[in-house]
Short mmCIF file of C-alpha atoms in Angstrom, two decimals:
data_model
loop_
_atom_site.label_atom_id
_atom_site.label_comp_id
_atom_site.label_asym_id
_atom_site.label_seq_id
_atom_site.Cartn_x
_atom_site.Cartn_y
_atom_site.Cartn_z
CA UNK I 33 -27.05 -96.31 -133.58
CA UNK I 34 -27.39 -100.00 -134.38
CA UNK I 35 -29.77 -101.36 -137.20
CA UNK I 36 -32.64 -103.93 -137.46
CA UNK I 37 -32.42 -107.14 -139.12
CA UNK I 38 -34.70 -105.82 -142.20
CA UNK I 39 -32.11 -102.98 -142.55
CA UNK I 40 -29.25 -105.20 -142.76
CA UNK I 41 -31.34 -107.58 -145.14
CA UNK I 42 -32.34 -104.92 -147.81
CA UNK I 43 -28.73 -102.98 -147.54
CA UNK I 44 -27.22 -106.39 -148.81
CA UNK I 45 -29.70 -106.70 -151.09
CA UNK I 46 -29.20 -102.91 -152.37
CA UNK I 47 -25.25 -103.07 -152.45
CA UNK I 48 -25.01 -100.55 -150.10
CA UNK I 49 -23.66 -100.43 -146.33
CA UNK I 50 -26.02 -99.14 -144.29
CA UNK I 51 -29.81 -98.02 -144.71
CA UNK I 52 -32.08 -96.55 -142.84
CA UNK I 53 -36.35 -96.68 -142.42
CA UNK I 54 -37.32 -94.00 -144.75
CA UNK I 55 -34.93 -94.07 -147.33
CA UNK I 56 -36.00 -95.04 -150.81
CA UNK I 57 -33.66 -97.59 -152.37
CA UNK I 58 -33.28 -100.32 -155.48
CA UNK I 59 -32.72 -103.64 -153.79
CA UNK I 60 -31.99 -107.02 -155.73
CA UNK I 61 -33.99 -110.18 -154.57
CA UNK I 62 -32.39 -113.03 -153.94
CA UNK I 63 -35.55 -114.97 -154.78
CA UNK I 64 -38.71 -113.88 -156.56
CA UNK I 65 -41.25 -116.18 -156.16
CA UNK I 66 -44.97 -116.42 -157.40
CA UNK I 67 -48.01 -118.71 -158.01
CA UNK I 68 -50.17 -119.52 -161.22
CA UNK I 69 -53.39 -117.71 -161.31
CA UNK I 70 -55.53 -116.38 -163.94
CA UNK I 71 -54.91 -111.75 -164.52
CA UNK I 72 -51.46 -112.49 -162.92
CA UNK I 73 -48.86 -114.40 -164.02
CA UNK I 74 -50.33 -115.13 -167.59
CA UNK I 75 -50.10 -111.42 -167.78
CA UNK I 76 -46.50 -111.21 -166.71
CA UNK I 77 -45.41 -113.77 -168.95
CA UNK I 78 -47.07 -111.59 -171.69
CA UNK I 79 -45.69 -108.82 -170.47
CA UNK I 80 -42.18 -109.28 -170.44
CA UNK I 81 -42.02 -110.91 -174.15
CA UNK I 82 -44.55 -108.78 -175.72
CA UNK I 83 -43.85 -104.84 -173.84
CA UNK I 84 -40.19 -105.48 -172.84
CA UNK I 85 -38.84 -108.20 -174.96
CA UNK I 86 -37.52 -110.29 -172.63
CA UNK I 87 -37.83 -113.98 -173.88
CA UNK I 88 -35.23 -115.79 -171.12
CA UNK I 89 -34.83 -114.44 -167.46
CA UNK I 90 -31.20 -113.92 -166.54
CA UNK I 91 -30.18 -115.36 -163.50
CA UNK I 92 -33.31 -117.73 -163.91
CA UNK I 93 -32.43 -119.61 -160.34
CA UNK I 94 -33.07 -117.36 -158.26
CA UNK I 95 -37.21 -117.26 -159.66
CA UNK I 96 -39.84 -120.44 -158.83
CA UNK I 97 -43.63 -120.29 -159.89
CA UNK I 98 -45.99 -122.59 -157.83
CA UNK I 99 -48.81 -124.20 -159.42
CA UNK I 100 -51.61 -124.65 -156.09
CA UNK I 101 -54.40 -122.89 -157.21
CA UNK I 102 -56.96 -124.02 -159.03
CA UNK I 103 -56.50 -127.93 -158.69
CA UNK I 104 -59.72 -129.18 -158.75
CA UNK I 105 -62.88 -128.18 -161.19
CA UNK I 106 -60.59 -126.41 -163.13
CA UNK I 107 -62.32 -125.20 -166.26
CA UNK I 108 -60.77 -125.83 -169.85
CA UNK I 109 -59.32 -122.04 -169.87
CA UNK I 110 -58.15 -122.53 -166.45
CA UNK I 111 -56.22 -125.71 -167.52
CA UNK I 112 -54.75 -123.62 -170.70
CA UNK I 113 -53.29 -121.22 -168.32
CA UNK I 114 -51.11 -123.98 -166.19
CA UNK I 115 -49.93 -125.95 -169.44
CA UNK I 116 -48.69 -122.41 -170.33
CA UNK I 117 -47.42 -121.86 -167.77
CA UNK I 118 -45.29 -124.75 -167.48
CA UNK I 119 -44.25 -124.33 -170.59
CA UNK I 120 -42.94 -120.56 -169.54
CA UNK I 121 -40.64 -122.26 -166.74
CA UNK I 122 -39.27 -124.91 -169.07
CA UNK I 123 -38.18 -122.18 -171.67
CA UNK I 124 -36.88 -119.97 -169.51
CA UNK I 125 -35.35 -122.85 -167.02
CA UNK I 126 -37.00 -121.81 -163.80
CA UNK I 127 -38.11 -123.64 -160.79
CA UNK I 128 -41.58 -125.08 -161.15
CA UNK I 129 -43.29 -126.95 -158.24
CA UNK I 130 -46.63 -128.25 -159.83
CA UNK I 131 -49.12 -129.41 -157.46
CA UNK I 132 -47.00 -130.49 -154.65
CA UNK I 133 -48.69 -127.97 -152.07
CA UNK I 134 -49.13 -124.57 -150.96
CA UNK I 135 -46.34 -122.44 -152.40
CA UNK I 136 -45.58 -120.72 -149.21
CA UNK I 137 -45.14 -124.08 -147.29
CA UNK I 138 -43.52 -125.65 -150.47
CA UNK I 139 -41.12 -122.83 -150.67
CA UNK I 140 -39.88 -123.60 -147.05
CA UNK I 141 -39.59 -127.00 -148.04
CA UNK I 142 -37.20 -126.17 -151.15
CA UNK I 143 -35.30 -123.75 -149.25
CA UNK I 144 -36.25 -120.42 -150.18
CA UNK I 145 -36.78 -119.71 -146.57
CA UNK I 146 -33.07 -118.45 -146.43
CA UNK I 147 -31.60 -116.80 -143.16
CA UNK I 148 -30.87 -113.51 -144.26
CA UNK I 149 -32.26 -113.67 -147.82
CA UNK I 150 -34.63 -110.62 -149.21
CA UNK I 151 -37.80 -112.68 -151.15
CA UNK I 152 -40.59 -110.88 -152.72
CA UNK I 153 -43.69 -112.45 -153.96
CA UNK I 154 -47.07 -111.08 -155.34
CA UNK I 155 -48.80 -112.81 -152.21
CA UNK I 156 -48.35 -111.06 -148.46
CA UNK I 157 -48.78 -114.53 -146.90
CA UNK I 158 -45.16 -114.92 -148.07
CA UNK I 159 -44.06 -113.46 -144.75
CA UNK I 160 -44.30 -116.83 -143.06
CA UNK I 161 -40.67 -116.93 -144.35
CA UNK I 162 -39.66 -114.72 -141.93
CA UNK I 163 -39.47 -117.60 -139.61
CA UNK I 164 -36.01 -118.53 -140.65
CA UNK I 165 -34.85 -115.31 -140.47
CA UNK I 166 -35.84 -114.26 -144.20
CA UNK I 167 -36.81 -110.88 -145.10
CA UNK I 168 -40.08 -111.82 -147.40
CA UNK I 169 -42.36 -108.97 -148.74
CA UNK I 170 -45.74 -109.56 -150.74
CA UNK I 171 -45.33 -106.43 -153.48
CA UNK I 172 -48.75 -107.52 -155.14
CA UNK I 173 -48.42 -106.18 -158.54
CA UNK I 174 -45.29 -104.37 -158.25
CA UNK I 175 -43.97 -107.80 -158.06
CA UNK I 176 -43.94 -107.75 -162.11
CA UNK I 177 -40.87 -104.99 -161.72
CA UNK I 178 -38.80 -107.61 -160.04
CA UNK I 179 -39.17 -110.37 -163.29
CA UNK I 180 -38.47 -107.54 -165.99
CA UNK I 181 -35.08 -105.89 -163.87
CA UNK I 182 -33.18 -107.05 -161.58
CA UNK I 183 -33.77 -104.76 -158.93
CA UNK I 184 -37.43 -103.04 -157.21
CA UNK I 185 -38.06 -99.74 -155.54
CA UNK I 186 -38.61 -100.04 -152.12
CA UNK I 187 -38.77 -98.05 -149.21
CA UNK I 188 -36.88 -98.84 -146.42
CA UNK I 189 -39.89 -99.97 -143.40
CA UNK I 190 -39.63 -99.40 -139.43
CA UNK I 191 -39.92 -102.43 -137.42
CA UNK I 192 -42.67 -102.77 -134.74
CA UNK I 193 -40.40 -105.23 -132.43
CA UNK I 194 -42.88 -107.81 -129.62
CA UNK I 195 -41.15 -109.72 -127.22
CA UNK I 196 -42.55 -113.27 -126.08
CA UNK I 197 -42.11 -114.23 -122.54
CA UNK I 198 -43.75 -117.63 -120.82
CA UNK I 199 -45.16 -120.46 -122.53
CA UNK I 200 -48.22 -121.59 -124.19
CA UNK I 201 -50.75 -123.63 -121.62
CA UNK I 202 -52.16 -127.06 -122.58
CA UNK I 203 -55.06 -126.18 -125.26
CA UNK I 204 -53.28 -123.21 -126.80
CA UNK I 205 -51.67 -122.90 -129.94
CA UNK I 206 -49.66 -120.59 -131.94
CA UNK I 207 -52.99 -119.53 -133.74
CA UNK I 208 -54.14 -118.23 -130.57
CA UNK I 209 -51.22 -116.29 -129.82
CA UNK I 210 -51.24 -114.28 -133.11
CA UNK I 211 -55.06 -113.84 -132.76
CA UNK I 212 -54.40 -112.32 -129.03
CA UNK I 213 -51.62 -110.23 -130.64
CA UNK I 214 -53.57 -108.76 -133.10
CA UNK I 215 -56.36 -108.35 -130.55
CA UNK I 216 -53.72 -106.35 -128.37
CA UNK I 217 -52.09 -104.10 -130.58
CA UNK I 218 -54.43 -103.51 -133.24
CA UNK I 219 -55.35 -104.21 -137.16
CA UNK I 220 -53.35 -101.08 -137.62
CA UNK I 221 -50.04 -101.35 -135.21
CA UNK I 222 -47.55 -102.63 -137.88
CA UNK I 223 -48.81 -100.54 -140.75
CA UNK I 224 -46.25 -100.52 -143.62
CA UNK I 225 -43.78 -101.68 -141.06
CA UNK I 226 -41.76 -105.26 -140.27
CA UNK I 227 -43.45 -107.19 -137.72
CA UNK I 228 -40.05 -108.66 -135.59
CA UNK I 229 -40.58 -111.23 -133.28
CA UNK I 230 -38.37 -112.24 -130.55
CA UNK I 231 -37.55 -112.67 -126.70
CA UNK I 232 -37.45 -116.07 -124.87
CA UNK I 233 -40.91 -117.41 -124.97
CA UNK I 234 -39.96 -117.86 -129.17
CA UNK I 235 -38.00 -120.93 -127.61
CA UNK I 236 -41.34 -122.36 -126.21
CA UNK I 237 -42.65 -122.50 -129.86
CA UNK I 238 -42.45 -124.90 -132.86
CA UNK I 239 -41.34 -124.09 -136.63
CA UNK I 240 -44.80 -124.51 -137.24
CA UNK I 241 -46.29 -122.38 -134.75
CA UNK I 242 -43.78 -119.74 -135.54
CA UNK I 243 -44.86 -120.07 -139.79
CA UNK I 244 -48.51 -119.44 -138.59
CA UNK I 245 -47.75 -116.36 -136.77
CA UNK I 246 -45.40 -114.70 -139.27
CA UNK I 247 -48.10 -115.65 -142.02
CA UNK I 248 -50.25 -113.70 -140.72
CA UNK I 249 -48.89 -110.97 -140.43
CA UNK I 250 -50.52 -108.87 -142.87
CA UNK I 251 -53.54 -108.67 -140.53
CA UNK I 252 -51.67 -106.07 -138.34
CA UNK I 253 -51.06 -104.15 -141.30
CA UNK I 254 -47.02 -105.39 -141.87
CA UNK I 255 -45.36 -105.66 -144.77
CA UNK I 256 -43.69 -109.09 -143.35
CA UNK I 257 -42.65 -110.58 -140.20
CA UNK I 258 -39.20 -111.72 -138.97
CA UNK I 259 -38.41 -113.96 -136.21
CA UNK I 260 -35.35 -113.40 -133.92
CA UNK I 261 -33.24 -116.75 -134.75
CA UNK I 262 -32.03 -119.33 -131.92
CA UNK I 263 -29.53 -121.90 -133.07
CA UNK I 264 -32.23 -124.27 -133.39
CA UNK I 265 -34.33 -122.55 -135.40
CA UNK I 266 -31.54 -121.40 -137.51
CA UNK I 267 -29.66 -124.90 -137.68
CA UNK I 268 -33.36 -125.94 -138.96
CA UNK I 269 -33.12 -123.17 -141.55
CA UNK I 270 -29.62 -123.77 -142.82
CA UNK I 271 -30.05 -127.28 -143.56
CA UNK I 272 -32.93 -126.42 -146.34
CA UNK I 273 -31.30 -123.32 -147.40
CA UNK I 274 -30.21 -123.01 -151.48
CA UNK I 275 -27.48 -120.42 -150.49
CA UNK I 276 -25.38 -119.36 -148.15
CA UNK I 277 -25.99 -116.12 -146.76
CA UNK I 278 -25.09 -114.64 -143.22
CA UNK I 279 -27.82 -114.57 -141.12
CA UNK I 280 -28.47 -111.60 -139.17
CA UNK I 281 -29.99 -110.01 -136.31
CA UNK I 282 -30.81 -106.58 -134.88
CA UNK I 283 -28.58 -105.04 -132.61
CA UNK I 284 -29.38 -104.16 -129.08
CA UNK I 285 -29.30 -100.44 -130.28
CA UNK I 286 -31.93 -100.09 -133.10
CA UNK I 287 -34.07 -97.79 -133.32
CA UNK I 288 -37.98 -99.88 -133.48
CA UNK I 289 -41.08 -97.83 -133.87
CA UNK I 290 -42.58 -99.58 -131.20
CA UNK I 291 -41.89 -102.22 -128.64
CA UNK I 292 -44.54 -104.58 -127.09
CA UNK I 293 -44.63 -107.94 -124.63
CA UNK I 294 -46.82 -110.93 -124.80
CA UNK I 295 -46.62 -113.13 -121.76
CA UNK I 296 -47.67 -116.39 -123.62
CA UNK I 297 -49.02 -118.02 -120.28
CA UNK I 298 -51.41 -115.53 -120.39
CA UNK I 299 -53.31 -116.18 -123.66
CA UNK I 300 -56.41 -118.68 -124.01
CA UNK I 301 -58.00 -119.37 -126.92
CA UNK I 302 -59.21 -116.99 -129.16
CA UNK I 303 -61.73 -116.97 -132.23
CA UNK I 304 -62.07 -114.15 -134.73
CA UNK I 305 -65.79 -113.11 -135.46
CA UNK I 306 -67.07 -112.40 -138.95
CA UNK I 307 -67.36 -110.46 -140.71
CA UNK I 308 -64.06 -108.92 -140.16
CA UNK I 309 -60.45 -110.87 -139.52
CA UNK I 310 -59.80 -107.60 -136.90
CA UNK I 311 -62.76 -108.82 -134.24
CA UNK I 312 -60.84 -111.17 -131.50
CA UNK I 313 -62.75 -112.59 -129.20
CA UNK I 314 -61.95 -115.10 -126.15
CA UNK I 315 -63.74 -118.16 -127.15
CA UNK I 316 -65.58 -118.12 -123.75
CA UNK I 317 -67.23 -115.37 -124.91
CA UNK I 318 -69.11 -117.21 -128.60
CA UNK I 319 -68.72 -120.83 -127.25
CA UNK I 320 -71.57 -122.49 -128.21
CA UNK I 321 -72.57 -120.97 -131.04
CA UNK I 322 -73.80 -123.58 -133.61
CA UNK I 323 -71.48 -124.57 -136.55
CA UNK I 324 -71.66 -126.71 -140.27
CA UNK I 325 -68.83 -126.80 -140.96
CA UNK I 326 -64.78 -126.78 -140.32
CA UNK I 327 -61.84 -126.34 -142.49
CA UNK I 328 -58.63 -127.38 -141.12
CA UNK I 329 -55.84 -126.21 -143.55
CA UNK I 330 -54.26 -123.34 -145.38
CA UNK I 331 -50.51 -121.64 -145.75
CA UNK I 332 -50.61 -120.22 -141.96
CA UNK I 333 -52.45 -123.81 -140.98
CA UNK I 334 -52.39 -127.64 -142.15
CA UNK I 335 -48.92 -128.39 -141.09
CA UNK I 336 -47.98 -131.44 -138.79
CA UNK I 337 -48.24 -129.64 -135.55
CA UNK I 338 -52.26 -128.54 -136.91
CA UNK I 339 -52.71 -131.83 -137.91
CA UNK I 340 -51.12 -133.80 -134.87
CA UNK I 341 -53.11 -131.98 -132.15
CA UNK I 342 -56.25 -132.21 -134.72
CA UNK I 343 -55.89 -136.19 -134.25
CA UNK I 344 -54.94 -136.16 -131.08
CA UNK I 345 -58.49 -134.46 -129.97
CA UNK I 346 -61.00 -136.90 -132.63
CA UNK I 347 -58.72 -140.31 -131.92
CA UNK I 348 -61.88 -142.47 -130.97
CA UNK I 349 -64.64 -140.34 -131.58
CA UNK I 350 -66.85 -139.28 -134.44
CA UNK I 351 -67.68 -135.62 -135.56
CA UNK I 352 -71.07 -134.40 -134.65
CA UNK I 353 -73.41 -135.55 -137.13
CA UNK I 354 -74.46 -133.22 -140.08
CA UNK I 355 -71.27 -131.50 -139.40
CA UNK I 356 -68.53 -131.63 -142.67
CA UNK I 357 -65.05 -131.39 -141.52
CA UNK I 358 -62.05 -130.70 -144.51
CA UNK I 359 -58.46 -131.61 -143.84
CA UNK I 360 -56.20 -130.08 -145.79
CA UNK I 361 -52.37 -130.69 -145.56
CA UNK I 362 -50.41 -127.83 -146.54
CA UNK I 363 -48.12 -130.11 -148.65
CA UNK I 364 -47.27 -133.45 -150.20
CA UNK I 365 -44.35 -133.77 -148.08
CA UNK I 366 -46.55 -132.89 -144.45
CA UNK I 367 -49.39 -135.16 -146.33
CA UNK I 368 -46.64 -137.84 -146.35
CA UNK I 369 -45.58 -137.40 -142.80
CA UNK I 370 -48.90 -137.42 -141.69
CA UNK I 371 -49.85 -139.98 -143.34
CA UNK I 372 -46.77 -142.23 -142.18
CA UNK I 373 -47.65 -140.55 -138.37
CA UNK I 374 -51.20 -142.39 -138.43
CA UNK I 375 -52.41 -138.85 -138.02
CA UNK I 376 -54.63 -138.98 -141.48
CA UNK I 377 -56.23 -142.27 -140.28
CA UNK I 378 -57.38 -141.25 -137.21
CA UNK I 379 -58.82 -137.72 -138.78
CA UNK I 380 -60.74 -139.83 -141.10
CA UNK I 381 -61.50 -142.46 -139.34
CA UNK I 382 -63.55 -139.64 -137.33
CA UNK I 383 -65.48 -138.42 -140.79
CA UNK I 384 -62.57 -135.87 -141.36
CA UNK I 385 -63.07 -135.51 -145.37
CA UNK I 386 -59.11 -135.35 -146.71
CA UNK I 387 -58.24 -133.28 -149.31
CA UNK I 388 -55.03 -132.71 -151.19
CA UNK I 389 -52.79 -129.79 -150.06
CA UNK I 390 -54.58 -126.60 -152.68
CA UNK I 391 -54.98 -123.54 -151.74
CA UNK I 392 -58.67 -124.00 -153.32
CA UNK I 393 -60.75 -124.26 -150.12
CA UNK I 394 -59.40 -121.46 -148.27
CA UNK I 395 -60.21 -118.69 -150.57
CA UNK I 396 -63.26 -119.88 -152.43
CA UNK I 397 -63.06 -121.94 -155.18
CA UNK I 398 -64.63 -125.29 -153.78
CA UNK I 399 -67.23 -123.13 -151.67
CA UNK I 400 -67.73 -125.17 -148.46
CA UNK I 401 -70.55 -122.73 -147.15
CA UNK I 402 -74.50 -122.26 -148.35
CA UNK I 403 -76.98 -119.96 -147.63
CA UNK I 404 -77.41 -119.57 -143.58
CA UNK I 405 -74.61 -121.73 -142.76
CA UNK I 406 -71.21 -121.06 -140.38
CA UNK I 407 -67.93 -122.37 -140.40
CA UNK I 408 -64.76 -122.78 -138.09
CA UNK I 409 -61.80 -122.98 -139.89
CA UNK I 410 -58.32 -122.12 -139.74
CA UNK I 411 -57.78 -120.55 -143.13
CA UNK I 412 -56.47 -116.84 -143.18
CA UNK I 413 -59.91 -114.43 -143.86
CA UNK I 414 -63.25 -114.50 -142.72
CA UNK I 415 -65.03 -111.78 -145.00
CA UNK I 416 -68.17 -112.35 -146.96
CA UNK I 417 -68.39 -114.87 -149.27
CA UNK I 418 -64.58 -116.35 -148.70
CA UNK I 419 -65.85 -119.43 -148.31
CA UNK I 420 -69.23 -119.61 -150.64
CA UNK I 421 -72.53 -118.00 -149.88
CA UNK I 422 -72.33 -113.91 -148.69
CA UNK I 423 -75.03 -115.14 -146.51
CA UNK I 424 -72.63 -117.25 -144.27
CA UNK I 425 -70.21 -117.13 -141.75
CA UNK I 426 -66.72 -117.82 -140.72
CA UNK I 427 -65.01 -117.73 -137.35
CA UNK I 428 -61.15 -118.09 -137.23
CA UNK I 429 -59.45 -120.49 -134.63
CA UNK I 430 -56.61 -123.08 -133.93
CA UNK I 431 -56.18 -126.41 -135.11
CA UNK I 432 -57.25 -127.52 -131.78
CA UNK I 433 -60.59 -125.38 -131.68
CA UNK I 434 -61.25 -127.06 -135.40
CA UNK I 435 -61.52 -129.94 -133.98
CA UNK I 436 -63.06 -129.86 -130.59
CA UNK I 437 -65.84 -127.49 -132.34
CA UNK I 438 -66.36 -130.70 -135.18
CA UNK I 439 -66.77 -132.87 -132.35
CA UNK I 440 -69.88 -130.88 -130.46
CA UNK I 441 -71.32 -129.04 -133.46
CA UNK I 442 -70.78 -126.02 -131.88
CA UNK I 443 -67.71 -123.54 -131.23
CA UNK I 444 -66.32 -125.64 -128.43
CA UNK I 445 -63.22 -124.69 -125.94
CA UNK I 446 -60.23 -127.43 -126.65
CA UNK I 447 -59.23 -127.26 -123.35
CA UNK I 448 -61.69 -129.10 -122.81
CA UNK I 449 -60.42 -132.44 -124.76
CA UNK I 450 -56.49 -131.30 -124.47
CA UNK I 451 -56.05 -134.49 -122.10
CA UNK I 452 -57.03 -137.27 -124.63
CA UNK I 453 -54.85 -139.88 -125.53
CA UNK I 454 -51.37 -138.49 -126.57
CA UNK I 455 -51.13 -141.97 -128.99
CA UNK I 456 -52.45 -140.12 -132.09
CA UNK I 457 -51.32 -143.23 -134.27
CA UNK I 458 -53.88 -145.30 -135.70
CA UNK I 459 -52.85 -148.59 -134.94
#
């Protein structure tokens, strides 16, 4: 009986040769990762000097702490709480990344995304590692066993395995496919369980479709998401990576707890309906429902892909009036690229409002929404009050839909504008 890729990951990572879903084991991290926020890692820093004595982390390379919270109208306590935390990762000698984007994107960026690495974070979102074929598990607070030992409990998950056949057509993205996947199997199919993607139609995707997928994981109820490597993919991985690990795979003969197909041709695009991020909808079905707002950005959005297609759709035109449209790049580095693209030019030369990569807009803290008011966006929940007022709503969509919906003032069907000039410079 062969094993899954998670079970090869996390008997590595336990010193052991061979596990099994079910088993309860102590597995070392190669990376622990985590972001500043206020009741969380000012309290773990506390923690460990205070209850356990622990003034310098061993091994203090394999830990990094992302400042991308919080950026803007920061209050004075607020502010405290990041020069503290800087301070905490200059005594102790560990990785800071201060306001240089999203963590989860960042850590890609820097290489945490390892092929065959086992990463736990405080944040499920972290899955979107999986995409290079890292094993990446949000432990919310049981993340604070993995600064004070070496090792966390962990029992070993089943993997849910779907296969992709096809490819996308033109107005589809990656967004769409997850949102059709979740609409398929359920809020419920992957529950405590690895979310494994693979088959040929992964070929037909990007890197960044791929991170938006495994980000969002959570919403089927997995633990994390892993993505079936191809040598591009994992050439793409190994040039970032900060070790060297041997990447794996799972073997024709493991044992999944369920297997499903997608035939990506299939898909169109889909928009989830508040006030829940389980209600999928084919956008045929709600187009034309009147909109405020839209928020382009996020960990699972925001990358170059989002924000190439996003240009491609406004280059020439203006956004409806008295609708607000915020651009967020997911990083420095994709603001950069974007930037150097033309991309940003066009999406403000449309009345796209350009923000710096925070994680800030997507779950609240610069409330986009009033009293009455809706939103498209592509950030990752759509419950009451994410986005400002309780009284408002949000409906979840591509890149793509984010901007064809800015354009009419309405939820609108990109398919519609999918044939616009492919010259998404600005000059």
């Amino acid at each position: 009986m062969g094993s899954t890729a998670a079970e090869k990951i996390l008997a590595r990572a336990a010193g052991l040769p061979a596990v099994r879903a079910g088993e309860d084991i102590e597995a070392k991290p190669d990376f622990v990762l985590a972001y500043d926020f206020p009741n969380y890692t000012d309290v773990y820093f506390r923690q460990l000097e205070e209850d356990f004595g622990i003034n310098r982390l061993k091994e203090p390379h394999r830990y990094a702490i992302f400042i991308d919270h919080l950026l803007e109208n920061a209050s004075p306590k607020q502010l405290e709480q990041q020069r503290q935390t800087r301070a905490w990762c200059k005594r102790n000698g560990v990785a800071l990344y201060d306001r240089v984007g999203i963590g989860h994107q960042v850590a890609v960026e820097q290489g945490y995304a390892t092929p065959g690495a086992f990463i736990v974070h405080f944040d499920g979102h972290i899955s979107q590692l999986g995409t290079y074929g890292s094993l990446a598990i949000g432990l919310r607070r049981n993340v604070f066993a993995a600064f004070a030992r070496q090792t966390v409990a962990i029992r070993v998950p089943e993997t849910v395995r779907v296969d992709f056949h096809g490819g996308l057509a033109p107005g589809v993205m990656a967004r769409d496919v997850f949102n059709y996947m979740l609409r398929k199997l359920g809020p419920a199919s992957c529950r405590f369980q690895v979310l494994e993607i693979a088959g040929p139609g992964t070929a037909s995707l990007s890197l960044d479709g791929l991170q938006t997928i495994t980000g969002l994981a959570m919403f089927t109820g997995a633990l994390t998401a892993f993505v079936d490597l191809d040598a591009n993919r994992l050439s793409a991985a190994v040039k970032r990576a900060r070790i060297s690990l041997s990447p794996v795979a799972s073997d024709p003969d493991a044992i999944y707890a369920a297997r499903h197909t997608i035939d990506l041709g299939s898909i169109e695009p889909q928009v989830v309906v508040p006030p829940t991020p389980a209600d999928v909808r084919d956008i045929r079905d709600i187009e034309g429902l009147r909109v405020q707002k839209g928020y382009l950005g996020s960990c699972v959005s925001g990358r170059l892909e989002d924000l190439e297609i996003a240009a491609r759709i406004l280059k020439g035109k203006r956004i409806n009036d008295g609708f607000d449209l915020i651009v967020v790049p997911s990083s420095e580095e994709i603001r950069r690229q974007a930037e150097a693209k033309g991309y940003l030019a066009v999406l403000a030369a449309a009345g796209a409002q350009i923000s710096q990569p925070t994680c800030d807009h997507c779950y609240g803290h610069l409330p986009l929404l009033g009293d009455g008011q809706s939103a498209i966006s592509t950030g990752t929940l759509n419950v009451k009050g994410r986005m400002g007022s309780v009284r408002s709503d949000i409906y979840l969509g591509s890149a793509a839909t984010v901007a064809a919906s800015a354009l009419e003032g309405y939820i609108a069907d990109p398919r519609r504008f999918w044939g616009g000039n492919d010259d998404t410079s600005s000059n």
